[in-house]
Each structure stands twice: as structure tokens, then as C-alpha cells.
Short mmCIF file of C-alpha atoms and ligand atoms in Angstrom, two decimals:
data_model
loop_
_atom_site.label_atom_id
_atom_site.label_comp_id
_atom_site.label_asym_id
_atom_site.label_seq_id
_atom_site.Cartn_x
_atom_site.Cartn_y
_atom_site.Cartn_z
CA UNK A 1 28.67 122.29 149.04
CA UNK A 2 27.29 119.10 147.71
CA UNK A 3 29.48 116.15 148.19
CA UNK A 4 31.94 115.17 145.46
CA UNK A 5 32.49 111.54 145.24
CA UNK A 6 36.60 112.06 144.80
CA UNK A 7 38.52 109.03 142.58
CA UNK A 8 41.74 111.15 143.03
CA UNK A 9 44.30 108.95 144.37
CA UNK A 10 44.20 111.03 147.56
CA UNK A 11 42.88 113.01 149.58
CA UNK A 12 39.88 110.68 150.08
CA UNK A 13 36.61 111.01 150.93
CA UNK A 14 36.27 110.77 155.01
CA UNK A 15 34.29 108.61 156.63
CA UNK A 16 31.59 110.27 159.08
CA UNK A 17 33.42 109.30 161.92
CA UNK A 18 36.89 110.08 160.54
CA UNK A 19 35.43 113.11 159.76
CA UNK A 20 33.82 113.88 163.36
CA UNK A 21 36.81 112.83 164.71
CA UNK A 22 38.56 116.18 163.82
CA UNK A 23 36.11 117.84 165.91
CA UNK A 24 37.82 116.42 169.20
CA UNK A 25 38.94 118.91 171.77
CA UNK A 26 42.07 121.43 171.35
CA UNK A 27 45.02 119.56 172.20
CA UNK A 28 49.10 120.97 172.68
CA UNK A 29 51.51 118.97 171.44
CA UNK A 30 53.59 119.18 174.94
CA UNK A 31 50.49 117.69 177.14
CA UNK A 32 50.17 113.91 178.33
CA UNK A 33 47.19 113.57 176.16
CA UNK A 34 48.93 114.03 172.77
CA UNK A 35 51.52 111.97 173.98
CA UNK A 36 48.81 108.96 174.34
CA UNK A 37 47.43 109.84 171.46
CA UNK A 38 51.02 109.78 169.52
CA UNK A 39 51.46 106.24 170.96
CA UNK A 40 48.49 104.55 169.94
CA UNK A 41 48.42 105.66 166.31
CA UNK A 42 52.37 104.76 166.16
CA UNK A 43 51.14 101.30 167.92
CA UNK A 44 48.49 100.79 165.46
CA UNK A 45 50.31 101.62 162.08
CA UNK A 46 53.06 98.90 163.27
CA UNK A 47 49.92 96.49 164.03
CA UNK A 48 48.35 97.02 160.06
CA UNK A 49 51.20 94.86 159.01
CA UNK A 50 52.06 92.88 162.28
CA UNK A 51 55.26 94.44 162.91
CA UNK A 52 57.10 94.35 166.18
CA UNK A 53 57.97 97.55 168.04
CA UNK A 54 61.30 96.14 169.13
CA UNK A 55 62.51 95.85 165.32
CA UNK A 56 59.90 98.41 163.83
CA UNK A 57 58.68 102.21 164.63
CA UNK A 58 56.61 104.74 163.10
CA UNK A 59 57.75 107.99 163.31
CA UNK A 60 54.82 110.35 162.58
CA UNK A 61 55.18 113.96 160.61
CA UNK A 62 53.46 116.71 159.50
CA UNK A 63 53.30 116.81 156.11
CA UNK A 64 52.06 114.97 152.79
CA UNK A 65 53.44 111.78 151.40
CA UNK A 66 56.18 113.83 149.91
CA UNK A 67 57.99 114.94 153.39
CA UNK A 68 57.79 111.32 154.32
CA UNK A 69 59.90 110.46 151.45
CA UNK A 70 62.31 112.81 151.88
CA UNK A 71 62.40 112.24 155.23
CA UNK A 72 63.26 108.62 154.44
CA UNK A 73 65.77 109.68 152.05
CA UNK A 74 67.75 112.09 153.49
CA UNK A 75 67.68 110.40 156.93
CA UNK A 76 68.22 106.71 155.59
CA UNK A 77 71.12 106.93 153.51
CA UNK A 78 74.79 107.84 155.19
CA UNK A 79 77.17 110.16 154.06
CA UNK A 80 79.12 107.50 152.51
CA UNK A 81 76.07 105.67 150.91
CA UNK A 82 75.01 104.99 147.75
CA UNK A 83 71.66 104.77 146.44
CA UNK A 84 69.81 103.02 143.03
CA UNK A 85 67.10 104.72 142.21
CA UNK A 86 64.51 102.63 140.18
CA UNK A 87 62.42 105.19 137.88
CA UNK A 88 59.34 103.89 136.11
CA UNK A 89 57.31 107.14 136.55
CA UNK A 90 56.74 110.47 138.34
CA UNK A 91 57.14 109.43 141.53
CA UNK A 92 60.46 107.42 141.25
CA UNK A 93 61.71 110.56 139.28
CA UNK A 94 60.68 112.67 142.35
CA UNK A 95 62.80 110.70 144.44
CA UNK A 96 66.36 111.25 142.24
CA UNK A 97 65.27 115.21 142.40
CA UNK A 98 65.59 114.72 146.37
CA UNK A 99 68.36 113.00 145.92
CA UNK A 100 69.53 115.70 143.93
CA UNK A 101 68.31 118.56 146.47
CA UNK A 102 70.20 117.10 149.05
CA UNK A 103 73.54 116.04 147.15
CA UNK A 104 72.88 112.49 147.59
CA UNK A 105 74.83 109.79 146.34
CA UNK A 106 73.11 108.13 144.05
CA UNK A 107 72.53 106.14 140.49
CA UNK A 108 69.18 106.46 138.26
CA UNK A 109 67.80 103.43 136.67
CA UNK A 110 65.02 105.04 134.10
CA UNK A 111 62.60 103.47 132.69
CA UNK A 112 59.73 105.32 130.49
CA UNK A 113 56.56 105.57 132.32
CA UNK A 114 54.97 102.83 131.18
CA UNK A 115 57.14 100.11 131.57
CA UNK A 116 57.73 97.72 133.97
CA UNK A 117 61.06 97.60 136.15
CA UNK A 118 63.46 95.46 133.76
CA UNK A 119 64.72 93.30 136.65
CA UNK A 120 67.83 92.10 134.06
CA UNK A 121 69.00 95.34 133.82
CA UNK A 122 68.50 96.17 137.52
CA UNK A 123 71.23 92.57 138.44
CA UNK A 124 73.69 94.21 136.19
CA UNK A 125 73.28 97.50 137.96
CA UNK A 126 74.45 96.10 141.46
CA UNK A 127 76.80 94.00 139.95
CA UNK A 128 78.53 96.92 138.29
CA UNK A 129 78.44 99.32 141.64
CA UNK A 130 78.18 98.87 145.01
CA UNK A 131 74.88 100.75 146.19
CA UNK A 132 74.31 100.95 150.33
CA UNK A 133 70.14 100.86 148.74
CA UNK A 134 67.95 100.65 146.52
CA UNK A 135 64.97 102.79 146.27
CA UNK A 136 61.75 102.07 145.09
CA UNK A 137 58.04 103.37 144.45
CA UNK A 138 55.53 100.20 145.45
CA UNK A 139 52.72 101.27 143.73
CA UNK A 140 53.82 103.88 140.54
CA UNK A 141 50.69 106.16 140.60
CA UNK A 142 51.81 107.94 137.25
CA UNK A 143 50.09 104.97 135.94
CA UNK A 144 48.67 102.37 138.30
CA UNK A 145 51.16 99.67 138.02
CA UNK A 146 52.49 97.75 141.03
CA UNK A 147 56.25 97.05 141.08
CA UNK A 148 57.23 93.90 142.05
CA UNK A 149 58.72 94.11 145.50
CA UNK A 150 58.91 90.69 146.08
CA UNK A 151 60.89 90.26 143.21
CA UNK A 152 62.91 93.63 143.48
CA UNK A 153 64.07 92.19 147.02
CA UNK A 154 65.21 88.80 146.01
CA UNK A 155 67.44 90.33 143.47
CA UNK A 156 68.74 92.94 146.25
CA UNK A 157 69.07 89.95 149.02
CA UNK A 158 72.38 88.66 147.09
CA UNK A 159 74.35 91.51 148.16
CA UNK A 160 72.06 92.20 151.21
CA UNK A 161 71.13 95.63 149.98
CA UNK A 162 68.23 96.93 152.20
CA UNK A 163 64.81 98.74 150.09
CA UNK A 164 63.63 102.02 150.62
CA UNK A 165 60.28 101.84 149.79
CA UNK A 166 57.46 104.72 148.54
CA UNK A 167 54.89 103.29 149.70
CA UNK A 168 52.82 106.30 149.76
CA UNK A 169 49.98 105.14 147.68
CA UNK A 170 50.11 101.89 148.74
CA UNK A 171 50.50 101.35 152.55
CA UNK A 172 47.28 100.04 154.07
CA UNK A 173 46.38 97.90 151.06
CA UNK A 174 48.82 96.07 149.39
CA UNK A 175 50.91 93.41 150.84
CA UNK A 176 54.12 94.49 151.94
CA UNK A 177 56.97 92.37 153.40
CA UNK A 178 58.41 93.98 155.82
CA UNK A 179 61.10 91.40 156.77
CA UNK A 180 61.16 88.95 153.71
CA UNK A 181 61.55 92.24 151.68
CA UNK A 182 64.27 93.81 153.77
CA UNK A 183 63.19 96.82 153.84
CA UNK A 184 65.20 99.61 155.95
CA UNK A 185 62.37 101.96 155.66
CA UNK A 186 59.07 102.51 153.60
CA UNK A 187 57.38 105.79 153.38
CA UNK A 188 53.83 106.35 153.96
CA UNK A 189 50.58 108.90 153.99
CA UNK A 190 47.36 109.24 156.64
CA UNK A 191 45.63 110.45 153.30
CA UNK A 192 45.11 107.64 150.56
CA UNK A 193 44.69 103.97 151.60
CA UNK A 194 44.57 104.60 155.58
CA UNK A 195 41.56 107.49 154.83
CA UNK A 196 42.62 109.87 157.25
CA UNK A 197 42.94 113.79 156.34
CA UNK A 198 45.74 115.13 154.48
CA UNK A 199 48.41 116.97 157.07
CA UNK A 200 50.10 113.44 158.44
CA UNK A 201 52.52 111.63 157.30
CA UNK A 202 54.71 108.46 158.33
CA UNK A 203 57.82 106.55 157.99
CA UNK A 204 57.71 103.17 158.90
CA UNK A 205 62.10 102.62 159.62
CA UNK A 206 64.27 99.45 161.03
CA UNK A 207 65.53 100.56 163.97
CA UNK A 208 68.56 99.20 163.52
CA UNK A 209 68.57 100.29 159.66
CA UNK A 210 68.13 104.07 160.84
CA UNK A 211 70.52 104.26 163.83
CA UNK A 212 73.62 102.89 161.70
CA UNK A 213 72.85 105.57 158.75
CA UNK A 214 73.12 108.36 160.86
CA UNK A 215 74.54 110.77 158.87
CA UNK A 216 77.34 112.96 161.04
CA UNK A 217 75.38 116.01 160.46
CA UNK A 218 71.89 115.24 159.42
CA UNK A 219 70.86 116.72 156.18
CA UNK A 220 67.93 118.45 157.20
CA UNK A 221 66.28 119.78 160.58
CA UNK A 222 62.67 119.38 159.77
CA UNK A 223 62.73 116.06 158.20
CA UNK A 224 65.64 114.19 160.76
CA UNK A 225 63.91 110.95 161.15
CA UNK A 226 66.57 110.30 164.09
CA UNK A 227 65.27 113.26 166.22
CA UNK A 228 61.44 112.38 165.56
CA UNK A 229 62.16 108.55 166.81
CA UNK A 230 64.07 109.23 169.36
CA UNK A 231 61.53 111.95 170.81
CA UNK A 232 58.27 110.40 169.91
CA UNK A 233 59.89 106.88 172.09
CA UNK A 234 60.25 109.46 175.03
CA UNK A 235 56.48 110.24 174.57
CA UNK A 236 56.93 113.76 172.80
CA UNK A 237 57.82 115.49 169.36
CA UNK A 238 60.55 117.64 168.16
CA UNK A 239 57.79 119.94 166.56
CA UNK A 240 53.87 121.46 166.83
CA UNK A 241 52.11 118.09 165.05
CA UNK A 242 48.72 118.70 163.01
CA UNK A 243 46.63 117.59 165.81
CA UNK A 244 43.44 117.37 164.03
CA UNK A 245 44.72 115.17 161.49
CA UNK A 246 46.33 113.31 164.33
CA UNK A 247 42.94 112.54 165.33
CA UNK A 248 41.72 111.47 161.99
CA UNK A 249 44.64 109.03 161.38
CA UNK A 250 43.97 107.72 165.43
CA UNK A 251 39.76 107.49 164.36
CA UNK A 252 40.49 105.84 160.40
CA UNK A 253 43.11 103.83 162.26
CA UNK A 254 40.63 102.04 164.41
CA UNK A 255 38.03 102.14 161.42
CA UNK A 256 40.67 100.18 159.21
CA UNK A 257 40.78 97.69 162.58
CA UNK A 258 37.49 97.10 163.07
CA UNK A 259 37.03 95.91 159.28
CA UNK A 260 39.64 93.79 158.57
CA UNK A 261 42.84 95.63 157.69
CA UNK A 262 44.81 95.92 154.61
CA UNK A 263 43.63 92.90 153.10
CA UNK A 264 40.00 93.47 153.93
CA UNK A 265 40.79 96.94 151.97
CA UNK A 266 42.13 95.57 149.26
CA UNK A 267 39.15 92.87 148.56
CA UNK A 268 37.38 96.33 149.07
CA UNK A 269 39.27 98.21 146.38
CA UNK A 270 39.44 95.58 143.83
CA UNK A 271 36.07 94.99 143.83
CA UNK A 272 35.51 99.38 143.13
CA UNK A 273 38.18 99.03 140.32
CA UNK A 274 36.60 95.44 138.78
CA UNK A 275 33.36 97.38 138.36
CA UNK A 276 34.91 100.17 136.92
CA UNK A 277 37.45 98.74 134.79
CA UNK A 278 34.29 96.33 133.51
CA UNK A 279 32.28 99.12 133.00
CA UNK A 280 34.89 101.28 130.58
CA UNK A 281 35.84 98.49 128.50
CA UNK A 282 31.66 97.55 128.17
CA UNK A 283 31.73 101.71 126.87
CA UNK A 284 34.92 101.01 125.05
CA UNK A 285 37.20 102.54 126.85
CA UNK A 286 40.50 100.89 127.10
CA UNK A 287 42.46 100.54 130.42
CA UNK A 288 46.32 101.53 129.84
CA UNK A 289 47.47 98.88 131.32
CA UNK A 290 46.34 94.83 131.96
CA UNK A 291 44.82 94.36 135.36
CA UNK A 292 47.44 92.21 136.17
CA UNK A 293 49.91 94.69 136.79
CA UNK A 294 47.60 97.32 138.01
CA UNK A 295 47.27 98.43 141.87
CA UNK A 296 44.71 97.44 143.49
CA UNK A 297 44.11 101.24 143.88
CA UNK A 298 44.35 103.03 140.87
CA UNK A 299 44.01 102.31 137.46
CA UNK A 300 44.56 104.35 134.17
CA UNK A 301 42.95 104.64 131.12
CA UNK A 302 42.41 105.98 127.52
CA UNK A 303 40.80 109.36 127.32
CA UNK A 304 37.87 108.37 125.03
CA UNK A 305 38.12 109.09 121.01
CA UNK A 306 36.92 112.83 120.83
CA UNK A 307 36.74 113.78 124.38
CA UNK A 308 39.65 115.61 126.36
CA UNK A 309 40.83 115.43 129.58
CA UNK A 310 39.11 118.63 130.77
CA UNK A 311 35.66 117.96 128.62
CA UNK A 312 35.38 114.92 130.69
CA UNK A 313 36.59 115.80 133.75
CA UNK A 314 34.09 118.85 134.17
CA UNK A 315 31.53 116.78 132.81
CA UNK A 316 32.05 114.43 135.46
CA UNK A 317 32.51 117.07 138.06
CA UNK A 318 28.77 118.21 137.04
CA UNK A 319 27.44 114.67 137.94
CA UNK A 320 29.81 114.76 141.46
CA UNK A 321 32.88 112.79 140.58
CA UNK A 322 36.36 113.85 140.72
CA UNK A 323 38.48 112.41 138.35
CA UNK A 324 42.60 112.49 138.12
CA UNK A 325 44.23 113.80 135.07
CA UNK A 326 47.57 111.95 133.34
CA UNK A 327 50.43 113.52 134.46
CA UNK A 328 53.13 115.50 132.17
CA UNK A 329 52.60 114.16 128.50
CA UNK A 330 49.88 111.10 129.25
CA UNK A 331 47.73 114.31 130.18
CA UNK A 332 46.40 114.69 126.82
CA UNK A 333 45.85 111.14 126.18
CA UNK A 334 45.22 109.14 129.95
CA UNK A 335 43.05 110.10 132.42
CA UNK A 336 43.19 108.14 136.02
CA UNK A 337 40.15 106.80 138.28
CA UNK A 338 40.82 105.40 142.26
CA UNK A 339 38.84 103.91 144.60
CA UNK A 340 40.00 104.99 147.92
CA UNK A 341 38.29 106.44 150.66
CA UNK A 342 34.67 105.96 152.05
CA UNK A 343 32.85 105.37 148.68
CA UNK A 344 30.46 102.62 147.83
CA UNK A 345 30.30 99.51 145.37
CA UNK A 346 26.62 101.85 144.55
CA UNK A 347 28.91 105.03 143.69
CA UNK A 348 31.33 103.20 140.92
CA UNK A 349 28.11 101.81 139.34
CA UNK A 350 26.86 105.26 139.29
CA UNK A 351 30.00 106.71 138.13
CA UNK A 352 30.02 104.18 135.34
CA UNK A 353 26.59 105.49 134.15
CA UNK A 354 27.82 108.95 134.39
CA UNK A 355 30.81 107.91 131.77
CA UNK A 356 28.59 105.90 129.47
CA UNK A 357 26.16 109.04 129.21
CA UNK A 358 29.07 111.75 128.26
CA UNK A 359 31.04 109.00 125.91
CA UNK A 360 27.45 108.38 124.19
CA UNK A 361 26.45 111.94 124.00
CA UNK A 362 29.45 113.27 122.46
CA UNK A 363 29.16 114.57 119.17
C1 PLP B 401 50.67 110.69 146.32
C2 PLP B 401 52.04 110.14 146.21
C3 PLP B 401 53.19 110.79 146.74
C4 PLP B 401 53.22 112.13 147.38
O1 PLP B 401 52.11 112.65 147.76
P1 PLP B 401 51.80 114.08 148.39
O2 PLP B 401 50.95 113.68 149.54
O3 PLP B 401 51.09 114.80 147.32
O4 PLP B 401 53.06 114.72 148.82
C5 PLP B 401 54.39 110.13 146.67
N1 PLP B 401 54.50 108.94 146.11
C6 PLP B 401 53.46 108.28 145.59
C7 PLP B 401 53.67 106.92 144.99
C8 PLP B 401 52.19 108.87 145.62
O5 PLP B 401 51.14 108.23 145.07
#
């Protein structure tokens, strides 16, 4: 198969030595070696934001970015807690169906998909109730935008309430605050900004944030964050890992070392979306949303006057890029472009070609 240049906001494209790196030996999950190899990609996900392992831990899973938030969820909040949910798009909806699933205390603060957390409204939220967190998606990929953290947390710090943070599509390159921010726990995935396969999945947790919310009877077996720390700090697992994408998160690990970490990647993704976003609006095609509130990995725009979603995705497929529909309604009238994943400043020019040509050929 040729390759597909993929602008999906995960999986990404692998690196060749990510991608050789799932060709390491057959491993079990109860031998020394897995337990060294456990360790250093737990070591090196706390060192990508400087973290220390006395405070900090990654607990690893098997799963997508989805099990990680759950995981967080159900494991983070205690019987007796309370949790805001801040909703500005698929994601943060996701999270009050979880809470949902698993009967979870909680309050909704909606907001339509486009618009930006109303900060007013969230003060008079948690002034009204008293919420043990609040829970929030970093970067909304429904539509691109970054929520402001920084400013979420400030407003939280008056009555100490901790973040639990998707950070799903954002983890490896955006800044994120660990301490500043408070946050008890931020959910993560080996597949988008870290460019490892898709099988792995994380939760970065406060130690002391996840011991006090144990719930009496954990919610769920598979996803018991307590069990997973507890076992991978003894060196093993409660379950059979995906070792192969173990190996691919331990390979894109070092690769994300070796060239700078997250804010290396974000200079690098910024410059992919500047000469795409340049590129549409030279075409006339409008970005949804102003840069300034956009990701630095994904932004969303306008399907073109005349052309729908599927007439330019296939068309796009044809010339080898994978583009990311809108989802629910904004299918028919957004259509989403990322820049994760091994893929070249030489690729986004060429993909920019390929969108002038359809756009001008249309008829
Ligand atoms: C991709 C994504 C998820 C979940 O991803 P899966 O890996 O498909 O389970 C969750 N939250 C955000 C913000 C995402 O972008």
C-alpha cells in the first residue's frame, strides 16, 4: 500500500524507527524485561514535563485515549465526590456520558461547540455547589480550540479544587502545569502528539490525589488506576499489556528526547499548521476559528463553497492525504486537518497544492 500522509488527529504516521521498533523480540508481560521496559517509558513520560516520581506516576494501559479517561474518572473521583464537568465539544460531552455510565456524581457546564469556556459562568458554578473537581478537555478536538488551563485553574485554586485534565490530544505538545495547575490527574494517549502506535494509553495521577479518592469499592476492574500504580511500582502489571506498542511508546519516547521535547514539538506543529492555515485562506478557505485560540495541533475549517466533506476527502485520499471529517452536525459544513506524526514542512506544502487543485477544479 502506498503511504498515506494521515492529518487525522491520531493515529499518526510512525516514524521509521518507531515503526521498526515494533519488530523487537516477543516479550511476556510477567518477565524482568517488560518490567524494565515498563519503568523506563513510565520514567520518561514523567521526564516530558519534568515531573518528579515522588509526587507524580504514570500508570500505563492498554487501550486508546478513551480508557485513559475513564480510567481517570472513575478512579479519581470518591464515592462522596462531586465533579464539574466543563463541555465545549465532543470530548467534554464524552466525559459526562462516563460519568453517567458509572453513576458519578457530577454537574454539566455546556457550552455549544464552538464556544469558548465562559469562565464567569464557571465562578458562579463553584460558588453555588461544592464540587471535589473539575474536569476538563485541554485541547477540544471537536474543533481545535485550546481551553485555557491556566486560567481554568486560577479560578479552581480559590476553593482548592484539583483538575482532571483530557489531555489526550494534547500531552507531548502543549504546555501543561502540572503543579501551578493543580492538577490531580490528566489523561493521555501513545498515539497523537507522543507518535507511538495506537494500543497504549496513560494517566499521568498525584499520588497523593489518587490514594485519598479511593473509592471503597472501585468502580471498575479493568480501568482501577489504584491496582495499575500500585503494581507497575512493584515492577509488574495487573494485566497482559500491548507489548508491541509498549515498544513504540519506549522508541517515540526517546525520539521525542533526542529532539527537544514538547516544546520542540510544538515549534514543529505550528510551523505544519502556519503553512496550512496560510495556504487555505490564500485558496479562500476560511479557518473556523482565529489562530489564537487554536491548538497547536489541529485546526478546523470551512468545507469549501460547492464541495462536501466526502468529495474532498476522497479527492484528497487520491493524492495520499487523510483528512478528518467535522463531527455530528459541523460534518456537513467543517472539515479538520492535523499535523501530528512524522510528516514534513515538504508534505503540508504539498497538501496545500493538492487543495488548491480540487477547490480550482470544481465545477
Ligand atoms: C482522540 C481523543 C480522545 C479519545 O481518543 P481514542 O483514542 O479514540 O479513544 C479523547 N479526548 C480527546 C480530546 C481526543 O482528542
Amino acid at each position: 500500500m502506498k503511504k498515506e500522509i494521515l492529518l487525522n488527529p491520531g493515529p499518526v504516521n510512525l516514524s521509521a524507527r518507531v515503526r521498526r521498533a515494533l519488530l523487537r523480540p516477543d516479550l511476556c508481560h510477567r518477565e524482568p524485561e517488560f518490567a524494565e521496559l515498563q519503568k523506563r517509558i513510565r520514567a520518561n513520560l514523567l521526564k516530558a514535563y519534568n515531573l518528579p516520581g515522588k509526587i507524580w506516576a504514570a500508570v500505563l494501559l492498554t487501550g486508546s485515549g478513551t480508557a485513559a479517561v475513564e480510567a481517570m474518572l472513575t478512579s479519581m473521583v470518591p464515592d462522596d465526590g462531586h465533579v464539574l464537568i466543563i463541555e465545549n465539544g465532543v470530548y467534554g460531552e464524552r466525559m459526562t456520558r462516563m460519568a453517567e455510565a458509572h453513576r458519578i456524581g457530577h454537574t454539566r457546564l455546556h457550552h455549544a461547540w464552538h464556544e469558548p469556556v465562559d469562565l464567569g459562568a464557571l465562578a458562579s458554578a463553584l460558588a453555588q455547589n461544592k464540587f471535589s473537581h473539575v474536569a476538563v478537555i485541554h485541547h477540544e478536538t471537536t474543533t481545535g480550540r485550546l481551553n485555557p488551563l491556566g486560567d481554568i485553574a486560577r479560578i479552581c485554586a480559590g476553593g482548592k479544587i484539583p483538575l482532571l485534565v483530557d489531555g489526550v490530544s494534547s500531552f507531548g505538545a502543549e504546555a501543561m502545569d502540572f503543579s501551578k495547575w493543580n492538577i490531580a490527574a490528566c489523561a493521555a494517549t501513545a498515539n497523537k502528539c507522543l507518535h507511538g502506535a495506537p494500543g497504549a494509553s496513560l494517566v499521568i495521577v498525584n499520588r497523593g490525589h489518587l490514594s485519598n479518592a479511593s473509592a471503597t469499592t472501585p468502580r471498575t476492574l479493568y480501568l482501577d488506576l489504584k491496582q495499575y500504580l500500585e503494581q507497575q511500582d512493584a515492577g509488574s502489571t495487573p494485566f497482559t499489556q500491548s507489548i508491541q506498542c509498549f515498544y513504540a511508546l519506549d522508541e517515540a519516547l526517546r525520539e521525542f528526547m533526542d529532539r527537544g521535547g514538547w516544546e520542540k514539538r510544538r515549534q514543529q506543529y505550528r510551523r505544519h499548521m502556519r503553512i496550512i492555515r496560510d495556504g487555505m485562506v490564500r485558496i479562500g478557505v476560511r479557518p473556523r476559528l482565529d489562530a489564537d485560540d487554536c491548538s497547536c495541533v489541529l485546526h478546523a475549517y470551512h468545507l469549501p463553497e460547492g464541495i462536501s466533506y466526502t468529495k474532498l476527502h476522497d479527492a484528497l485520499k487520491k493524492k495520499g492525504f487523510v483528512i478528518y471529517a467535522g463531527q455530528g452536525n459541523l460534518a456537513r459544513t467543517l472539515f479538520r486537518v492535523s499535523a501530528m506524526g512524522a510528516i514534513t514542512e515538504a508534505d503540508m506544502r504539498r497538501f496545500v497544492a493538492a487543495v488548491k487543485s480540487i477547490v480550482t477544479s470544481r465545477s
